[in-house]
PDB file of C-alpha atoms and ligand atoms in Angstrom:
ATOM      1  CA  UNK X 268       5.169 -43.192 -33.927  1.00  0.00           C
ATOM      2  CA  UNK X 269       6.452 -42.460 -37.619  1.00  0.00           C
ATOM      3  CA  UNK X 270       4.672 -43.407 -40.656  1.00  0.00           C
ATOM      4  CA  UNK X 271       7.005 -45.992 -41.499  1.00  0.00           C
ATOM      5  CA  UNK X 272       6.751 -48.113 -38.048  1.00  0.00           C
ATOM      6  CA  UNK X 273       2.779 -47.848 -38.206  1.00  0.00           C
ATOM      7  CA  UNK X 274       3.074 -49.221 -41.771  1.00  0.00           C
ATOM      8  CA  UNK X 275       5.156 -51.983 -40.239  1.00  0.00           C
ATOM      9  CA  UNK X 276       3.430 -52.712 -37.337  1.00  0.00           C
ATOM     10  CA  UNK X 277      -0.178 -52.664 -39.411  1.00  0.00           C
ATOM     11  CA  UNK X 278       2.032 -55.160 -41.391  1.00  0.00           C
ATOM     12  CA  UNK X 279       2.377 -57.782 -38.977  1.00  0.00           C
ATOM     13  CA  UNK X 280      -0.971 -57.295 -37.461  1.00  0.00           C
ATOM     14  CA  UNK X 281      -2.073 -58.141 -41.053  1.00  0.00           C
ATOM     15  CA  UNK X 282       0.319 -61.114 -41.814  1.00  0.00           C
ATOM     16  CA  UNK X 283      -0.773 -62.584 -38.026  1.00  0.00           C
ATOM     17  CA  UNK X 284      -4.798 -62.272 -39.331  1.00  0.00           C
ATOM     18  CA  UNK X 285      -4.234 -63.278 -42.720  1.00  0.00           C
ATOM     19  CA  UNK X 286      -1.295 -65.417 -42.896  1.00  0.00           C
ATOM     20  CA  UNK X 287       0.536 -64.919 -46.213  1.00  0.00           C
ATOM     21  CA  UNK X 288       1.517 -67.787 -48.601  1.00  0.00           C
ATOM     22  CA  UNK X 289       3.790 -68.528 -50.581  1.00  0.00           C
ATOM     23  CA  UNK X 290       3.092 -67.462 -54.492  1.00  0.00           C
ATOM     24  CA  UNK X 291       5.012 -70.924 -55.782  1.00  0.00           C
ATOM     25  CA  UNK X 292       3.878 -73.446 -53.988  1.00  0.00           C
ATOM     26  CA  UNK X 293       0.983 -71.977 -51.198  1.00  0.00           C
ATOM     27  CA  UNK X 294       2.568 -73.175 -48.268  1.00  0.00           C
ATOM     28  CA  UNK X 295       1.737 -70.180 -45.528  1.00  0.00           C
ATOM     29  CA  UNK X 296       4.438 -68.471 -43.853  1.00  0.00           C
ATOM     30  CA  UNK X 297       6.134 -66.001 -46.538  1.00  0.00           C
ATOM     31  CA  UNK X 298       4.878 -64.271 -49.982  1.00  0.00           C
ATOM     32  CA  UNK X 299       8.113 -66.390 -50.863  1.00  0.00           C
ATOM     33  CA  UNK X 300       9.367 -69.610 -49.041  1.00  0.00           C
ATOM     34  CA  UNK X 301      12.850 -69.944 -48.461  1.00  0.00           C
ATOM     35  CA  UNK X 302      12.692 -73.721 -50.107  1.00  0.00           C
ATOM     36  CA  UNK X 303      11.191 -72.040 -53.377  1.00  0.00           C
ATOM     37  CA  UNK X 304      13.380 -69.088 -53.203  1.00  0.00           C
ATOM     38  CA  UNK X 305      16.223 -71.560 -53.200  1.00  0.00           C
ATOM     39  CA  UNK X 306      14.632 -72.959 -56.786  1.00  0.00           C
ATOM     40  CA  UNK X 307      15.026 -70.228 -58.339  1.00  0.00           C
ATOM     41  CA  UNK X 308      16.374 -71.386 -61.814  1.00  0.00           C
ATOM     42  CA  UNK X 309      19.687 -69.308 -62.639  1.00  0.00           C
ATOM     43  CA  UNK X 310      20.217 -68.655 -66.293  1.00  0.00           C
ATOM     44  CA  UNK X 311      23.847 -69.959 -65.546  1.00  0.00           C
ATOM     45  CA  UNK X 312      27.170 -69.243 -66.978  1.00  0.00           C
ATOM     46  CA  UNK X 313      26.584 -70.136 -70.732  1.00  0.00           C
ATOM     47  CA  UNK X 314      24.792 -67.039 -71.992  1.00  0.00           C
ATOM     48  CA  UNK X 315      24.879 -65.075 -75.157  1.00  0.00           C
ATOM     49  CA  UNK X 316      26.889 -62.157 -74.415  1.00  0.00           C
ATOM     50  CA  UNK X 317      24.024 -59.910 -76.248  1.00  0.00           C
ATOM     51  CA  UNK X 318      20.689 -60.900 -75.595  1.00  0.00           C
ATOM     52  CA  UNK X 319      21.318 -63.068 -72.222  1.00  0.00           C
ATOM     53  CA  UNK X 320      19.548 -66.289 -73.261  1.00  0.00           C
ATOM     54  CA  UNK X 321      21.167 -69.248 -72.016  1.00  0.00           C
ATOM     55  CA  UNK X 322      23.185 -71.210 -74.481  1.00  0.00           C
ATOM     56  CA  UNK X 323      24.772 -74.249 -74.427  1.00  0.00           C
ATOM     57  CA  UNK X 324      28.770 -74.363 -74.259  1.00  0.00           C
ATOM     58  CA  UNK X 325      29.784 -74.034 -77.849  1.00  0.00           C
ATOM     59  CA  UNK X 326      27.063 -72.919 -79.437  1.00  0.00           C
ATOM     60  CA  UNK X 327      26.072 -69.615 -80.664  1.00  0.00           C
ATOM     61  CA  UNK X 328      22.695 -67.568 -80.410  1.00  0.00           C
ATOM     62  CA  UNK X 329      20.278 -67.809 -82.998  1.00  0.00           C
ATOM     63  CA  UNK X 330      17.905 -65.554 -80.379  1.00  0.00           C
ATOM     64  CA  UNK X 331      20.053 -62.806 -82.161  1.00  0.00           C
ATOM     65  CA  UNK X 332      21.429 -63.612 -85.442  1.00  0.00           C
ATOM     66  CA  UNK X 333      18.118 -62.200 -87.036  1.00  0.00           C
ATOM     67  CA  UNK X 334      17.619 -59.534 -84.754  1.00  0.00           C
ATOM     68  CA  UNK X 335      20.157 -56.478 -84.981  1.00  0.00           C
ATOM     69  CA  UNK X 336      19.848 -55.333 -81.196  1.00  0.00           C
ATOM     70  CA  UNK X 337      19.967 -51.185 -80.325  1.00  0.00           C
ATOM     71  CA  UNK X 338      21.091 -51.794 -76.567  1.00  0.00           C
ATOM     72  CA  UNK X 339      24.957 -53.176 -75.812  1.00  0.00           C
ATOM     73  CA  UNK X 340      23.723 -56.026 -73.791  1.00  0.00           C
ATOM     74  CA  UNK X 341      20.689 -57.887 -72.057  1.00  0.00           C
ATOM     75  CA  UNK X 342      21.302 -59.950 -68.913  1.00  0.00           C
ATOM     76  CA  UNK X 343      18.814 -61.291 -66.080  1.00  0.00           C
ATOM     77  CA  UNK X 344      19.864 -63.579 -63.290  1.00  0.00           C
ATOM     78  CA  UNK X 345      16.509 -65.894 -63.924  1.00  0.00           C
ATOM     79  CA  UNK X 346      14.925 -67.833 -66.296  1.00  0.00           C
ATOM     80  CA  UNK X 347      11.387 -67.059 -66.610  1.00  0.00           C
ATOM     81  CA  UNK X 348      10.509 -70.242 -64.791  1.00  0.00           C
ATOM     82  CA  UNK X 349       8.942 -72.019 -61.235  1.00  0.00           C
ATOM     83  CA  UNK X 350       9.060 -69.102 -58.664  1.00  0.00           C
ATOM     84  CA  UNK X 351      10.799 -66.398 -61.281  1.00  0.00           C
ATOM     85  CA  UNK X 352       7.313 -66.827 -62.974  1.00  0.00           C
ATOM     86  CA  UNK X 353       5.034 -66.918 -60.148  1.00  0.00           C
ATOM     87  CA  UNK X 354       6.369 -64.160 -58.424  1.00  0.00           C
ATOM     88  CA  UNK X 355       6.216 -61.798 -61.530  1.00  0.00           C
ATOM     89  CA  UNK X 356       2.809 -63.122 -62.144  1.00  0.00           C
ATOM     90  CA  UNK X 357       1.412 -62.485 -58.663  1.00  0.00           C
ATOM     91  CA  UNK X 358       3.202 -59.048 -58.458  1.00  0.00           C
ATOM     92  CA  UNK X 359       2.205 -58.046 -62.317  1.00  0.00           C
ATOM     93  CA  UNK X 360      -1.966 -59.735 -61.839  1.00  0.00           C
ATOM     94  CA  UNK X 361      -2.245 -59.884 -58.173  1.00  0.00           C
ATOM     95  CA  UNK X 362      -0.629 -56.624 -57.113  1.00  0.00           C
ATOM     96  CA  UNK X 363       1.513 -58.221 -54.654  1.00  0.00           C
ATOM     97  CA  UNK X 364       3.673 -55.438 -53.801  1.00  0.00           C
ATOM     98  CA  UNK X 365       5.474 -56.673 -51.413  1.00  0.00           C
ATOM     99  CA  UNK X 366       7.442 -59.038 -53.839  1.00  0.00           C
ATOM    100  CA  UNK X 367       9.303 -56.174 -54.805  1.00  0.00           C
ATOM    101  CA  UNK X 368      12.029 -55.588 -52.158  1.00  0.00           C
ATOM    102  CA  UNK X 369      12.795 -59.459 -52.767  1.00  0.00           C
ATOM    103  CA  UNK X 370      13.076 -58.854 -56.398  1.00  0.00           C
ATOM    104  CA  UNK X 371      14.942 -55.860 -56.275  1.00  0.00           C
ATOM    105  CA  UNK X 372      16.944 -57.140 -53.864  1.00  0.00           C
ATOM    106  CA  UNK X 373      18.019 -60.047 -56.204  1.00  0.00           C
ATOM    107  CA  UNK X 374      18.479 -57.978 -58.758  1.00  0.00           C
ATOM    108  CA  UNK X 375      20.733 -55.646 -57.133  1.00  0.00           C
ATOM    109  CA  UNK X 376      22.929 -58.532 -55.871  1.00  0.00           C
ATOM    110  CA  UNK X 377      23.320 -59.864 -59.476  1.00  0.00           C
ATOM    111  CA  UNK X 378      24.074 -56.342 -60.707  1.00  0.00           C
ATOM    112  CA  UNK X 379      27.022 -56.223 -58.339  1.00  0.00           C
ATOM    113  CA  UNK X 380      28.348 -59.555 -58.611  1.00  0.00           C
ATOM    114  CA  UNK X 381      28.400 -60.402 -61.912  1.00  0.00           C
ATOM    115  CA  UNK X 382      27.578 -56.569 -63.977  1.00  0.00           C
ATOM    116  CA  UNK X 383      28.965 -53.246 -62.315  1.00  0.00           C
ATOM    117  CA  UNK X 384      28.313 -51.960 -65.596  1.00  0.00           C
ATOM    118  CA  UNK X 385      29.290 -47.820 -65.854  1.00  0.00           C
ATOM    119  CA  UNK X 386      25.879 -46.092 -66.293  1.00  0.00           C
ATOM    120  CA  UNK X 387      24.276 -42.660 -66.006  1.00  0.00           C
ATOM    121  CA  UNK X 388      20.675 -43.399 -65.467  1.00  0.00           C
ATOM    122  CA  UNK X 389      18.377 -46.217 -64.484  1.00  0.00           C
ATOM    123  CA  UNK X 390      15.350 -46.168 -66.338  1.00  0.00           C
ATOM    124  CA  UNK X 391      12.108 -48.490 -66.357  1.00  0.00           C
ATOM    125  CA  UNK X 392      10.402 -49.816 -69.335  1.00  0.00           C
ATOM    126  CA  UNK X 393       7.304 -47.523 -68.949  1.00  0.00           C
ATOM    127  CA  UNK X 394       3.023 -48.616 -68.982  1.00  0.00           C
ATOM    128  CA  UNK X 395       1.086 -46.734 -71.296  1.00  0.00           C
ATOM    129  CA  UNK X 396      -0.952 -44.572 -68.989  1.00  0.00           C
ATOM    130  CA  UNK X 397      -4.393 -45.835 -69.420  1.00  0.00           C
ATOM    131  CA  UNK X 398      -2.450 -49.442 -68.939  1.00  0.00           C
ATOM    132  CA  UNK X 399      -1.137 -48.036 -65.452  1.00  0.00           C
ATOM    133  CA  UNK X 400      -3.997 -46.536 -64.443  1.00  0.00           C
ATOM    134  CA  UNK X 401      -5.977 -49.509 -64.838  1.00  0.00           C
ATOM    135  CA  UNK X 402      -2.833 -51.675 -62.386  1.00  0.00           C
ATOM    136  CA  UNK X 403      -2.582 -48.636 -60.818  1.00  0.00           C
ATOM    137  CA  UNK X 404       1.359 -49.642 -60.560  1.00  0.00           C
ATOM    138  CA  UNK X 405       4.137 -50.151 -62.936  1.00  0.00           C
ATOM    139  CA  UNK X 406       6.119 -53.127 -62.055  1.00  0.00           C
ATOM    140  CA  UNK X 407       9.189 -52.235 -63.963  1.00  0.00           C
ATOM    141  CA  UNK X 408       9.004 -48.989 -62.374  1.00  0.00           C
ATOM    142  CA  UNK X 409       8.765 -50.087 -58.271  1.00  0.00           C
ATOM    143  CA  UNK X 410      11.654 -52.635 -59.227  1.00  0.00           C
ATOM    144  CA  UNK X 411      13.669 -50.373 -61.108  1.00  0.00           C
ATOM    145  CA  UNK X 412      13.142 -47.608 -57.882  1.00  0.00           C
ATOM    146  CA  UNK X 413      13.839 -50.382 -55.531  1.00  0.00           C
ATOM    147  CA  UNK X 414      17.013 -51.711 -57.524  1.00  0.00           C
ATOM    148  CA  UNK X 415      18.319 -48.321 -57.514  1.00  0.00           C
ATOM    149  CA  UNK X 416      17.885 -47.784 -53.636  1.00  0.00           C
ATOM    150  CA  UNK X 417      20.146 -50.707 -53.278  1.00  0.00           C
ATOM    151  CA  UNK X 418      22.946 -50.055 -55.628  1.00  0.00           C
ATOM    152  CA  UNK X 419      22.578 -46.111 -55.402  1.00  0.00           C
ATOM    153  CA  UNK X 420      22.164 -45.854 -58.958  1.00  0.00           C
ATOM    154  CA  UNK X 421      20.505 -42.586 -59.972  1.00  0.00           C
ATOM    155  CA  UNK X 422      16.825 -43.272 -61.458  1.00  0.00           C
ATOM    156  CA  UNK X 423      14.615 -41.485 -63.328  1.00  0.00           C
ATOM    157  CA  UNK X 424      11.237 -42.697 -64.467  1.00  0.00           C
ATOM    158  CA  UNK X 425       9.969 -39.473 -66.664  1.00  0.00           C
ATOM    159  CA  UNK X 426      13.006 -40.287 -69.177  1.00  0.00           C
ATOM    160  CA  UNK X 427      10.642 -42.644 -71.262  1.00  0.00           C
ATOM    161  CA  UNK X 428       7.187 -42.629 -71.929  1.00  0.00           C
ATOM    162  CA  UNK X 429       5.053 -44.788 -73.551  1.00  0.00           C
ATOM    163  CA  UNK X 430       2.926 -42.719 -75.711  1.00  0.00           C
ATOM    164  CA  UNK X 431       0.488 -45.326 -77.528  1.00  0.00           C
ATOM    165  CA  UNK X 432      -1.094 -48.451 -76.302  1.00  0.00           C
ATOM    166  CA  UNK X 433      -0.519 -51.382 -77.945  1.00  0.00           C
ATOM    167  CA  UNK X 434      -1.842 -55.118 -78.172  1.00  0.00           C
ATOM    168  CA  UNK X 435      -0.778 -57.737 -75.064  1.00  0.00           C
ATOM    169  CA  UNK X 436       2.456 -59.449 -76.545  1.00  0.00           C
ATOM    170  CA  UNK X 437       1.602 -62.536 -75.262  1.00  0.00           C
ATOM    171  CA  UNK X 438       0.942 -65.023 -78.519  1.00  0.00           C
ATOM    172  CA  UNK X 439       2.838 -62.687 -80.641  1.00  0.00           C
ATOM    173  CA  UNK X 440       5.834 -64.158 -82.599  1.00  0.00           C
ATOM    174  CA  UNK X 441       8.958 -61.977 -82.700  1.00  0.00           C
ATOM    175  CA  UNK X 442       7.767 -59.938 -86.242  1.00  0.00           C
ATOM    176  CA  UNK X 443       4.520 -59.175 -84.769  1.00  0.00           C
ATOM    177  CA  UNK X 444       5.995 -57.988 -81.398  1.00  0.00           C
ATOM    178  CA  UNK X 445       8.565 -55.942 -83.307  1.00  0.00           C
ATOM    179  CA  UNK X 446       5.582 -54.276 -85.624  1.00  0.00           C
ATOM    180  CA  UNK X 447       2.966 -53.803 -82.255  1.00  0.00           C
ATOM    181  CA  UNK X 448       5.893 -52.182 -80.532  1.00  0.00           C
ATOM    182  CA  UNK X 449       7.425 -49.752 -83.159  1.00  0.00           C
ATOM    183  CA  UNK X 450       6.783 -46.231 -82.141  1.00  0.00           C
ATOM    184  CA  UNK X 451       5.011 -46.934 -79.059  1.00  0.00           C
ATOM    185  CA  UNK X 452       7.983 -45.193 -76.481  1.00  0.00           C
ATOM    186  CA  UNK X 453       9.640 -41.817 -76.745  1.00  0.00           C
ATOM    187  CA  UNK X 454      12.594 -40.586 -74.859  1.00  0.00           C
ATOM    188  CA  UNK X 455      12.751 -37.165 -72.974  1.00  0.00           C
ATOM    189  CA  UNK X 456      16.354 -35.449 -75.169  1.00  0.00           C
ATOM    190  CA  UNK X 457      16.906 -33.096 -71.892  1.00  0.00           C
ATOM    191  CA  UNK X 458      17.073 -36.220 -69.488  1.00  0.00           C
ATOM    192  CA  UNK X 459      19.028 -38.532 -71.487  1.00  0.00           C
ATOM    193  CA  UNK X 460      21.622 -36.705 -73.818  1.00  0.00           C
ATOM    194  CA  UNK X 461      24.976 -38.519 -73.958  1.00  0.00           C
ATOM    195  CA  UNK X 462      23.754 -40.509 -71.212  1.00  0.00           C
ATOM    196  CA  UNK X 463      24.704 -44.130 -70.644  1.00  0.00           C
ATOM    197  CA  UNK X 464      21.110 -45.945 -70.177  1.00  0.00           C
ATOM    198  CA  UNK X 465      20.236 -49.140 -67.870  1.00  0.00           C
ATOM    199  CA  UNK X 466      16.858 -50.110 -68.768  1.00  0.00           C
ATOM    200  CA  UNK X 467      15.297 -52.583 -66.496  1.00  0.00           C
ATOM    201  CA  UNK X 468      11.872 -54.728 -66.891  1.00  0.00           C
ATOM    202  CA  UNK X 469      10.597 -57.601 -65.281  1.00  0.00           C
ATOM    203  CA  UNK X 470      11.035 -60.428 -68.054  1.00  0.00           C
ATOM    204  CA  UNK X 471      13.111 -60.090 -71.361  1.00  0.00           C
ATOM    205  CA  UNK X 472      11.064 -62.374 -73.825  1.00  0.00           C
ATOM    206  CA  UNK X 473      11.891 -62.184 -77.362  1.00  0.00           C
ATOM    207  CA  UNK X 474      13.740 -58.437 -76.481  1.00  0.00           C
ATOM    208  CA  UNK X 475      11.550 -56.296 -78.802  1.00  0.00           C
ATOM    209  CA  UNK X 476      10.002 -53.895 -75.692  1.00  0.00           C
ATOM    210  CA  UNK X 477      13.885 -53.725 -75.005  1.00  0.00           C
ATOM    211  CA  UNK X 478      14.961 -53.344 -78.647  1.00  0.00           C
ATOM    212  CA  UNK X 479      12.108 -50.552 -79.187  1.00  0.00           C
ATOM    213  CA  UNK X 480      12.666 -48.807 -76.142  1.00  0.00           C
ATOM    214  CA  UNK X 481      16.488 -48.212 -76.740  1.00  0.00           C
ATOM    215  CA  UNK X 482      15.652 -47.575 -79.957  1.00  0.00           C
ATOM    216  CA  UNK X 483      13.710 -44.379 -78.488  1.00  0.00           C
ATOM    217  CA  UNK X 484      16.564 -43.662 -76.136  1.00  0.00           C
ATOM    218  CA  UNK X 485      19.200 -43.259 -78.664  1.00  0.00           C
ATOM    219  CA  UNK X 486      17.274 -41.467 -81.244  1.00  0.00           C
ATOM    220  CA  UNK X 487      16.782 -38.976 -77.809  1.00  0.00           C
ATOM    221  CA  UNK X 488      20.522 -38.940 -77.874  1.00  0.00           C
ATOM    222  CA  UNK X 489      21.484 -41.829 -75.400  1.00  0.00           C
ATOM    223  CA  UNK X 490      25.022 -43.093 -76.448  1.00  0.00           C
ATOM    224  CA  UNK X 491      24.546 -46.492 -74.999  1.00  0.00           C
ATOM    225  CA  UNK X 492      22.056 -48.816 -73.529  1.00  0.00           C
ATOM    226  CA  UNK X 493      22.188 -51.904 -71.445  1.00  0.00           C
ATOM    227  CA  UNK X 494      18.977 -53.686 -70.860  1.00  0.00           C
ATOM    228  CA  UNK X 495      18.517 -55.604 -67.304  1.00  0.00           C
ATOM    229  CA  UNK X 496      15.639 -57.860 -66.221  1.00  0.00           C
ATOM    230  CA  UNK X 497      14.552 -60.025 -63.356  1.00  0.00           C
ATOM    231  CA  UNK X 498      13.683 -62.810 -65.590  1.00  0.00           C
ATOM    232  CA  UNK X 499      14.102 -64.196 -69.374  1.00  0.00           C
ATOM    233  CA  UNK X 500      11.981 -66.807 -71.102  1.00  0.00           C
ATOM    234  CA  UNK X 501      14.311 -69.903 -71.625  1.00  0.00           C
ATOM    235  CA  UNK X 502      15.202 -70.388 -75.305  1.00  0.00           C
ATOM    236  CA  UNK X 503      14.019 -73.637 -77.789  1.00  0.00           C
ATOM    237  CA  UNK X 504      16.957 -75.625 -77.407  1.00  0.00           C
ATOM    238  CA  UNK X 505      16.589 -76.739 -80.937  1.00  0.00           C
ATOM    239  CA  UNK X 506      16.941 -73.276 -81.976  1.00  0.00           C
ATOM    240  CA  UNK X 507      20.631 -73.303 -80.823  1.00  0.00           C
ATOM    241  CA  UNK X 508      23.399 -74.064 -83.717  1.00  0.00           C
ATOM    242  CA  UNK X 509      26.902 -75.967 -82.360  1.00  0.00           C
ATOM    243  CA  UNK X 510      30.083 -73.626 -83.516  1.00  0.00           C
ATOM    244  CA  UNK X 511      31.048 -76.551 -85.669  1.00  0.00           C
ATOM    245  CA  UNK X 512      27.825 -76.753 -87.793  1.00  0.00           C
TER     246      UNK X 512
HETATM  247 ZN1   ZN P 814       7.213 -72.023 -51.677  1.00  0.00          ZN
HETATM  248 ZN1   ZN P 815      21.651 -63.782 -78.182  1.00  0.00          ZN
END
């Protein structure tokens, strides 16, 4: 027997012992149910053409009118909500791994239905290594791998690097993302150069770790960037401006 069909059969030995549940709502029978899976809340067609947020029809972004964004364009099929969240939260705190073909594979069939964009190279937005070391994974990175195995996009994970830790951003505003972010990544020139970049995280949130990693890609000599996530953090409504005001 190979490797791969001992793995799967010491898979289903362990799913018939420990039955697994579903991360959204705990019913046992899949990691994901197929009710929750068909929850899933898409951002929609109404988006901003640069960041991704949803917007209502007519209005324009106010996610980006203070923000002068490096990369070309953000997109993710999800809004960081219901199962989006709790599958990114149980693979991200739980380590449950075996999200990440579902993920992937929802990401890969939003890439080809609605993106095709031309790139070079698929890159992940990188851990600090302390900050893998103590997951011992990189979520970004097993999507981003798992994306590309799909799509046959070429990947590389050693063209970025995250070469200081910084603070959590959760409960940072935008500024204080933008300042705990700035210099933490570096891009390797060699891999890179005149390269068009697809980035690719788990969940866009205000789009600093986006904006500060293709800020490091260019400066390695990337000529573009276009930023792709599974998930991004609906926007406060009230923060949207009509056209006409
Ligand atoms: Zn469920
Ligand atoms: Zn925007």
């Amino acid at each position: 027997m190979t490797g791969e069909k001992i793995r799967k059969l010491l898979e289903k030995v362990v799913d018939w012992v420990y039955p697994p549940h579903c991360v959204n709502c705990g019913e046992p029978g899949a990691l994901i149910c197929e009710n929750c899976l068909s929850q899933l809340q898409p951002v929609g067609e109404h988006f901003c053409p640069t960041c991704g947020k949803p917007l209502k029809p007519r209005h324009f972004c106010r996610h980006c009118s203070g923000a002068e964004f490096p990369f070309q364009s953000s997109r993710a099929p999800y809004l960081y909500e219901g199962p989006a969240k709790a599958m990114i939260k149980a693979l991200k705190y739980k380590g449950t791994l075996a999200l990440v073909p579902i993920m992937a594979k929802k990401l890969s069939d939003f890439w080809r239905t609605n993106l095709q964009w031309d790139t070079d190279l698929t890159v992940p937005v990188p851990l600090a290594r302390d900050r893998k070391a103590q997951r011992g994974f990189n979520q970004s990175d097993l999507i981003a791998k798992a994306f590309c195995r799909n799509t046959g996009l070429k990947y590389d994970p050693r063209a970025l690097m995250k070469i200081r830790e910084t603070l959590q951003q959760v409960g940072l505003n935008a500024e204080e993302r933008r300042e705990n972010l700035s210099g933490a990544f570096a891009a390797e020139p060699s891999l890179v150069r005149e390269k068009r970049i697809l980035l690719i995280d788990d969940v866009m949130t205000t789009g600093s770790t986006f904006a500060e990693c293709s800020a490091a890609l260019l400066e390695a000599g990337a000529s573009t960037v276009m930023c792709l996530s599974v998930a991004t953090t609906p926007v406060d409504r009230g923060k949207q401006k009509t056209l006409d005001s």
